[in-house]
Every structure is written in C-alpha cells, then in structure tokens.
PDB file of C-alpha atoms in Angstrom:
ATOM      1  CA  MET A   1     126.901  33.079 307.789  1.00  0.00           C
ATOM      2  CA  ALA A   2     126.789  34.664 304.341  1.00  0.00           C
ATOM      3  CA  ILE A   3     128.278  38.084 303.732  1.00  0.00           C
ATOM      4  CA  SER A   4     125.897  40.659 302.288  1.00  0.00           C
ATOM      5  CA  LEU A   5     127.699  42.801 299.705  1.00  0.00           C
ATOM      6  CA  ASN A   6     126.893  46.254 298.388  1.00  0.00           C
ATOM      7  CA  LYS A   7     127.566  47.403 294.835  1.00  0.00           C
ATOM      8  CA  GLY A   8     131.324  47.433 294.261  1.00  0.00           C
ATOM      9  CA  GLY A   9     131.985  45.334 297.343  1.00  0.00           C
ATOM     10  CA  ASN A  10     134.343  42.420 296.986  1.00  0.00           C
ATOM     11  CA  LEU A  11     135.385  39.320 298.837  1.00  0.00           C
ATOM     12  CA  SER A  12     138.490  37.145 298.681  1.00  0.00           C
ATOM     13  CA  LEU A  13     137.341  33.560 298.192  1.00  0.00           C
ATOM     14  CA  SER A  14     140.713  32.175 299.286  1.00  0.00           C
ATOM     15  CA  LYS A  15     140.570  34.122 302.554  1.00  0.00           C
ATOM     16  CA  THR A  16     137.024  32.891 303.117  1.00  0.00           C
ATOM     17  CA  ASP A  17     138.144  29.291 302.670  1.00  0.00           C
ATOM     18  CA  PRO A  18     141.658  28.440 301.415  1.00  0.00           C
ATOM     19  CA  ASN A  19     140.393  25.014 300.267  1.00  0.00           C
ATOM     20  CA  LEU A  20     137.444  26.369 298.267  1.00  0.00           C
ATOM     21  CA  THR A  21     137.577  25.002 294.714  1.00  0.00           C
ATOM     22  CA  HIS A  22     133.949  24.500 293.618  1.00  0.00           C
ATOM     23  CA  VAL A  23     131.420  27.323 293.743  1.00  0.00           C
ATOM     24  CA  LEU A  24     127.903  27.705 292.478  1.00  0.00           C
ATOM     25  CA  VAL A  25     126.953  31.148 291.219  1.00  0.00           C
ATOM     26  CA  GLY A  26     123.208  31.450 291.729  1.00  0.00           C
ATOM     27  CA  LEU A  27     121.258  34.214 290.024  1.00  0.00           C
ATOM     28  CA  GLY A  28     117.671  35.166 290.738  1.00  0.00           C
ATOM     29  CA  TRP A  29     115.013  37.720 289.894  1.00  0.00           C
ATOM     30  CA  ASP A  30     111.278  38.355 289.817  1.00  0.00           C
ATOM     31  CA  ALA A  31     109.822  39.838 286.650  1.00  0.00           C
ATOM     32  CA  ARG A  32     106.928  42.243 287.088  1.00  0.00           C
ATOM     33  CA  SER A  33     103.824  41.440 285.104  1.00  0.00           C
ATOM     34  CA  THR A  34     103.415  43.453 281.921  1.00  0.00           C
ATOM     35  CA  ASP A  35     100.468  43.231 279.513  1.00  0.00           C
ATOM     36  CA  GLY A  36     100.531  39.459 279.898  1.00  0.00           C
ATOM     37  CA  VAL A  37     103.791  39.219 277.934  1.00  0.00           C
ATOM     38  CA  ASP A  38     106.110  36.749 279.628  1.00  0.00           C
ATOM     39  CA  PHE A  39     109.695  37.571 280.508  1.00  0.00           C
ATOM     40  CA  ASP A  40     112.607  35.338 279.593  1.00  0.00           C
ATOM     41  CA  LEU A  41     115.795  36.328 281.363  1.00  0.00           C
ATOM     42  CA  ASP A  42     119.010  34.488 280.583  1.00  0.00           C
ATOM     43  CA  ALA A  43     122.139  34.154 282.708  1.00  0.00           C
ATOM     44  CA  SER A  44     125.505  33.849 281.031  1.00  0.00           C
ATOM     45  CA  ALA A  45     129.186  33.824 281.947  1.00  0.00           C
ATOM     46  CA  ILE A  46     131.883  35.536 279.914  1.00  0.00           C
ATOM     47  CA  MET A  47     135.455  34.335 280.415  1.00  0.00           C
ATOM     48  CA  ILE A  48     137.923  37.105 279.604  1.00  0.00           C
ATOM     49  CA  ASP A  49     141.684  37.576 279.603  1.00  0.00           C
ATOM     50  CA  GLU A  50     143.945  40.295 281.022  1.00  0.00           C
ATOM     51  CA  ASN A  51     143.000  42.593 278.109  1.00  0.00           C
ATOM     52  CA  ARG A  52     139.292  42.125 278.921  1.00  0.00           C
ATOM     53  CA  LYS A  53     138.823  40.156 275.702  1.00  0.00           C
ATOM     54  CA  LEU A  54     136.798  36.957 275.355  1.00  0.00           C
ATOM     55  CA  LEU A  55     139.144  33.985 274.947  1.00  0.00           C
ATOM     56  CA  GLY A  56     136.936  32.664 272.140  1.00  0.00           C
ATOM     57  CA  GLU A  57     133.240  32.091 271.417  1.00  0.00           C
ATOM     58  CA  GLU A  58     133.375  28.760 273.246  1.00  0.00           C
ATOM     59  CA  TYR A  59     134.229  30.692 276.449  1.00  0.00           C
ATOM     60  CA  PHE A  60     130.851  32.460 276.363  1.00  0.00           C
ATOM     61  CA  ILE A  61     128.667  30.191 278.528  1.00  0.00           C
ATOM     62  CA  PHE A  62     124.865  30.414 278.201  1.00  0.00           C
ATOM     63  CA  TYR A  63     121.763  28.280 277.553  1.00  0.00           C
ATOM     64  CA  ASN A  64     123.066  27.240 274.106  1.00  0.00           C
ATOM     65  CA  ASN A  65     126.651  26.540 275.261  1.00  0.00           C
ATOM     66  CA  LEU A  66     126.398  24.999 278.715  1.00  0.00           C
ATOM     67  CA  ASN A  67     130.053  24.023 279.270  1.00  0.00           C
ATOM     68  CA  SER A  68     133.370  25.811 278.882  1.00  0.00           C
ATOM     69  CA  PRO A  69     136.038  23.942 276.886  1.00  0.00           C
ATOM     70  CA  ASP A  70     138.359  23.819 279.918  1.00  0.00           C
ATOM     71  CA  GLY A  71     135.657  22.069 281.967  1.00  0.00           C
ATOM     72  CA  SER A  72     135.577  24.837 284.574  1.00  0.00           C
ATOM     73  CA  LEU A  73     132.085  26.253 283.984  1.00  0.00           C
ATOM     74  CA  THR A  74     128.774  24.441 283.716  1.00  0.00           C
ATOM     75  CA  HIS A  75     125.512  26.302 283.167  1.00  0.00           C
ATOM     76  CA  THR A  76     122.742  24.296 284.842  1.00  0.00           C
ATOM     77  CA  GLY A  77     120.211  25.185 282.145  1.00  0.00           C
ATOM     78  CA  ASP A  78     117.755  27.801 280.938  1.00  0.00           C
ATOM     79  CA  ASP A  79     114.643  28.806 282.865  1.00  0.00           C
ATOM     80  CA  PRO A  80     112.465  30.316 280.125  1.00  0.00           C
ATOM     81  CA  THR A  81     109.604  31.210 282.490  1.00  0.00           C
ATOM     82  CA  GLY A  82     111.038  34.581 283.490  1.00  0.00           C
ATOM     83  CA  GLY A  83     111.641  33.993 287.166  1.00  0.00           C
ATOM     84  CA  ASN A  84     110.874  31.915 290.211  1.00  0.00           C
ATOM     85  CA  SER A  85     109.077  33.479 293.132  1.00  0.00           C
ATOM     86  CA  ASP A  86     109.817  30.519 295.397  1.00  0.00           C
ATOM     87  CA  GLY A  87     113.201  31.798 296.584  1.00  0.00           C
ATOM     88  CA  ASP A  88     115.264  29.348 294.529  1.00  0.00           C
ATOM     89  CA  ASP A  89     117.882  30.512 292.036  1.00  0.00           C
ATOM     90  CA  ASP A  90     116.398  31.100 288.596  1.00  0.00           C
ATOM     91  CA  GLU A  91     119.586  30.040 286.856  1.00  0.00           C
ATOM     92  CA  ALA A  92     122.976  28.916 288.110  1.00  0.00           C
ATOM     93  CA  ILE A  93     126.500  28.351 286.876  1.00  0.00           C
ATOM     94  CA  LYS A  94     128.889  25.943 288.564  1.00  0.00           C
ATOM     95  CA  VAL A  95     132.570  26.910 288.653  1.00  0.00           C
ATOM     96  CA  ASP A  96     135.569  24.662 289.284  1.00  0.00           C
ATOM     97  CA  LEU A  97     138.231  27.252 290.126  1.00  0.00           C
ATOM     98  CA  ASN A  98     141.057  24.733 289.642  1.00  0.00           C
ATOM     99  CA  LYS A  99     140.098  24.090 286.016  1.00  0.00           C
ATOM    100  CA  VAL A 100     139.739  27.694 284.833  1.00  0.00           C
ATOM    101  CA  HIS A 101     142.016  28.254 281.817  1.00  0.00           C
ATOM    102  CA  GLU A 102     145.235  30.012 282.877  1.00  0.00           C
ATOM    103  CA  ARG A 103     144.544  32.937 280.514  1.00  0.00           C
ATOM    104  CA  VAL A 104     141.186  33.695 282.142  1.00  0.00           C
ATOM    105  CA  GLN A 105     141.510  36.620 284.546  1.00  0.00           C
ATOM    106  CA  GLU A 106     137.806  37.437 284.969  1.00  0.00           C
ATOM    107  CA  ILE A 107     134.477  35.688 284.673  1.00  0.00           C
ATOM    108  CA  LEU A 108     131.561  38.101 284.224  1.00  0.00           C
ATOM    109  CA  PHE A 109     128.070  36.951 285.219  1.00  0.00           C
ATOM    110  CA  VAL A 110     125.509  38.752 283.088  1.00  0.00           C
ATOM    111  CA  VAL A 111     121.722  38.516 282.818  1.00  0.00           C
ATOM    112  CA  THR A 112     119.934  39.668 279.666  1.00  0.00           C
ATOM    113  CA  ILE A 113     116.279  39.887 278.629  1.00  0.00           C
ATOM    114  CA  GLU A 114     115.434  37.715 275.626  1.00  0.00           C
ATOM    115  CA  ASP A 115     113.577  39.511 272.819  1.00  0.00           C
ATOM    116  CA  PHE A 116     113.378  42.743 274.853  1.00  0.00           C
ATOM    117  CA  GLU A 117     112.587  44.995 271.860  1.00  0.00           C
ATOM    118  CA  ARG A 118     109.515  43.122 270.668  1.00  0.00           C
ATOM    119  CA  ARG A 119     108.291  42.560 274.215  1.00  0.00           C
ATOM    120  CA  LYS A 120     109.084  46.166 275.246  1.00  0.00           C
ATOM    121  CA  GLN A 121     110.859  45.008 278.410  1.00  0.00           C
ATOM    122  CA  ASN A 122     113.766  46.286 280.499  1.00  0.00           C
ATOM    123  CA  PHE A 123     115.304  45.707 283.921  1.00  0.00           C
ATOM    124  CA  GLY A 124     113.113  48.472 285.381  1.00  0.00           C
ATOM    125  CA  GLN A 125     110.395  45.806 285.254  1.00  0.00           C
ATOM    126  CA  VAL A 126     112.499  43.284 287.181  1.00  0.00           C
ATOM    127  CA  ARG A 127     112.792  43.244 290.972  1.00  0.00           C
ATOM    128  CA  ASN A 128     114.444  41.180 293.712  1.00  0.00           C
ATOM    129  CA  SER A 129     117.512  40.523 291.553  1.00  0.00           C
ATOM    130  CA  TYR A 130     120.516  38.936 293.205  1.00  0.00           C
ATOM    131  CA  ILE A 131     123.703  37.000 292.685  1.00  0.00           C
ATOM    132  CA  ARG A 132     125.093  34.681 295.311  1.00  0.00           C
ATOM    133  CA  ILE A 133     128.228  32.608 295.740  1.00  0.00           C
ATOM    134  CA  VAL A 134     127.732  29.173 297.289  1.00  0.00           C
ATOM    135  CA  ASP A 135     130.313  26.612 298.387  1.00  0.00           C
ATOM    136  CA  ASP A 136     129.192  23.805 296.079  1.00  0.00           C
ATOM    137  CA  ALA A 137     130.687  21.105 298.333  1.00  0.00           C
ATOM    138  CA  THR A 138     128.769  22.140 301.466  1.00  0.00           C
ATOM    139  CA  ASN A 139     125.880  24.038 299.848  1.00  0.00           C
ATOM    140  CA  SER A 140     126.559  26.941 302.221  1.00  0.00           C
ATOM    141  CA  GLU A 141     126.104  30.484 300.978  1.00  0.00           C
ATOM    142  CA  ILE A 142     129.312  32.533 301.132  1.00  0.00           C
ATOM    143  CA  ALA A 143     128.153  35.914 299.831  1.00  0.00           C
ATOM    144  CA  LYS A 144     125.107  37.556 298.301  1.00  0.00           C
ATOM    145  CA  TYR A 145     124.541  40.812 296.457  1.00  0.00           C
ATOM    146  CA  GLU A 146     120.985  42.081 296.083  1.00  0.00           C
ATOM    147  CA  LEU A 147     120.753  44.574 293.247  1.00  0.00           C
ATOM    148  CA  ASP A 148     118.650  47.547 294.294  1.00  0.00           C
ATOM    149  CA  GLU A 149     119.306  49.915 291.404  1.00  0.00           C
ATOM    150  CA  ASP A 150     116.510  50.967 289.076  1.00  0.00           C
ATOM    151  CA  PHE A 151     117.709  49.864 285.649  1.00  0.00           C
ATOM    152  CA  SER A 152     114.872  51.589 283.805  1.00  0.00           C
ATOM    153  CA  ILE A 153     116.309  51.376 280.288  1.00  0.00           C
ATOM    154  CA  GLU A 154     118.883  48.590 280.557  1.00  0.00           C
ATOM    155  CA  THR A 155     118.240  45.205 278.959  1.00  0.00           C
ATOM    156  CA  GLY A 156     121.381  43.533 280.250  1.00  0.00           C
ATOM    157  CA  VAL A 157     123.050  43.730 283.664  1.00  0.00           C
ATOM    158  CA  GLU A 158     126.390  42.460 284.905  1.00  0.00           C
ATOM    159  CA  PHE A 159     125.388  41.141 288.322  1.00  0.00           C
ATOM    160  CA  GLY A 160     128.898  40.236 289.498  1.00  0.00           C
ATOM    161  CA  ARG A 161     132.278  38.888 288.552  1.00  0.00           C
ATOM    162  CA  LEU A 162     134.942  36.497 289.706  1.00  0.00           C
ATOM    163  CA  TYR A 163     138.423  37.833 289.120  1.00  0.00           C
ATOM    164  CA  LYS A 164     141.966  36.756 289.799  1.00  0.00           C
ATOM    165  CA  ARG A 165     144.452  38.950 291.690  1.00  0.00           C
ATOM    166  CA  ASN A 166     147.911  37.643 292.533  1.00  0.00           C
ATOM    167  CA  GLY A 167     146.777  34.124 291.693  1.00  0.00           C
ATOM    168  CA  LYS A 168     143.807  34.232 294.111  1.00  0.00           C
ATOM    169  CA  TRP A 169     140.114  34.353 293.189  1.00  0.00           C
ATOM    170  CA  LYS A 170     137.891  37.176 294.394  1.00  0.00           C
ATOM    171  CA  PHE A 171     134.249  38.059 293.867  1.00  0.00           C
ATOM    172  CA  GLU A 172     132.933  41.558 293.178  1.00  0.00           C
ATOM    173  CA  ALA A 173     129.306  42.730 293.263  1.00  0.00           C
ATOM    174  CA  SER A 174     129.027  44.689 289.986  1.00  0.00           C
ATOM    175  CA  GLY A 175     125.500  45.909 289.270  1.00  0.00           C
ATOM    176  CA  ILE A 176     126.446  47.451 285.913  1.00  0.00           C
ATOM    177  CA  GLY A 177     123.648  47.981 283.393  1.00  0.00           C
ATOM    178  CA  TYR A 178     123.904  47.883 279.612  1.00  0.00           C
TER     179      TYR A 178
END
C-alpha cells in the first residue's frame, strides 16, 4: 500500500525495500480551462551535487534532453497537451539508482509552464497535481504526494526530490513554488 506524504514529508527508499534500484517518478496535473488557451506543462529533473549546483547542462533532464549522461535518468517524453484527466501520469522520469553519478546528491523534480507570460498562466490555474514514486520492477506505487497549495503566481514548482543521506536514497515531498 502506497504511503501518502504531506509537504515536507520524506521516506527512506532503502527502508521501504533494500533491493529497490529502479523507480519511476510519475508526475500529474489537470490544467483549468482559460480563454481557450492550452496549457503545456513540462516535467524536468535537475541533478545537483553537495553544493546544490548542477553537475553540467547534460544533467538537466527534460523534453529536449531525455537521458542523463550516466544512464541513470530517462524522461519518457513530453506531453504537450497540458494534462491528462484519465488518472495516468502526465509525464514520467525513470531512475536507475545504481547508475546515478557519484557526485549527485539530489535530484529535483520540477514542473514548469511553457510560455506562461504570453499565455498568462500560472499554477493557480492547475489542480490535482501530484508526484508519485513507483517501483519500476513491480509497477507498485510506493509513495504519493498530492500538492494542495494554491500557487497563484508561481510558474514553476518543485514537486519533490530524491536525495542521498549516508549513502541511502530518500524521497521528500517538496511543494516549493518559483
């Protein structure tokens, strides 16, 4: 049974399953209708070191850079339609924890709104946002965080992050708007 997390809540993946090596990070949302202008939300992953610095541009994973150079992250592709209402993840990123570059201490999972200025859009117009961690081998959901904040001016939100503590991977529900 999946664990439901609140903002700031975290979970040790190694305590959940010591053999867990492959996870799918599923992200979802429903965009509210606005003047007929479509939404295009984009999920990305940012691989950072102990100083919270990006290892290099190639470690920023998104629709135009689907794979990390170490082979640990794979973005499954862009969904330019703005959101699925069928309950499936809108976008997902697969993570092989064993392949993550040794310098990477955190992987931030961020969703941004494409062309937000011209379209006059923000996360206050997005609902039912979530991030979930799935055991990619068994397809069983481990944890889920449903964002319930009203991000009325933000155009980017860090949904969650994987981070390493004492050599073990953990997940934290972030919910931080930008």
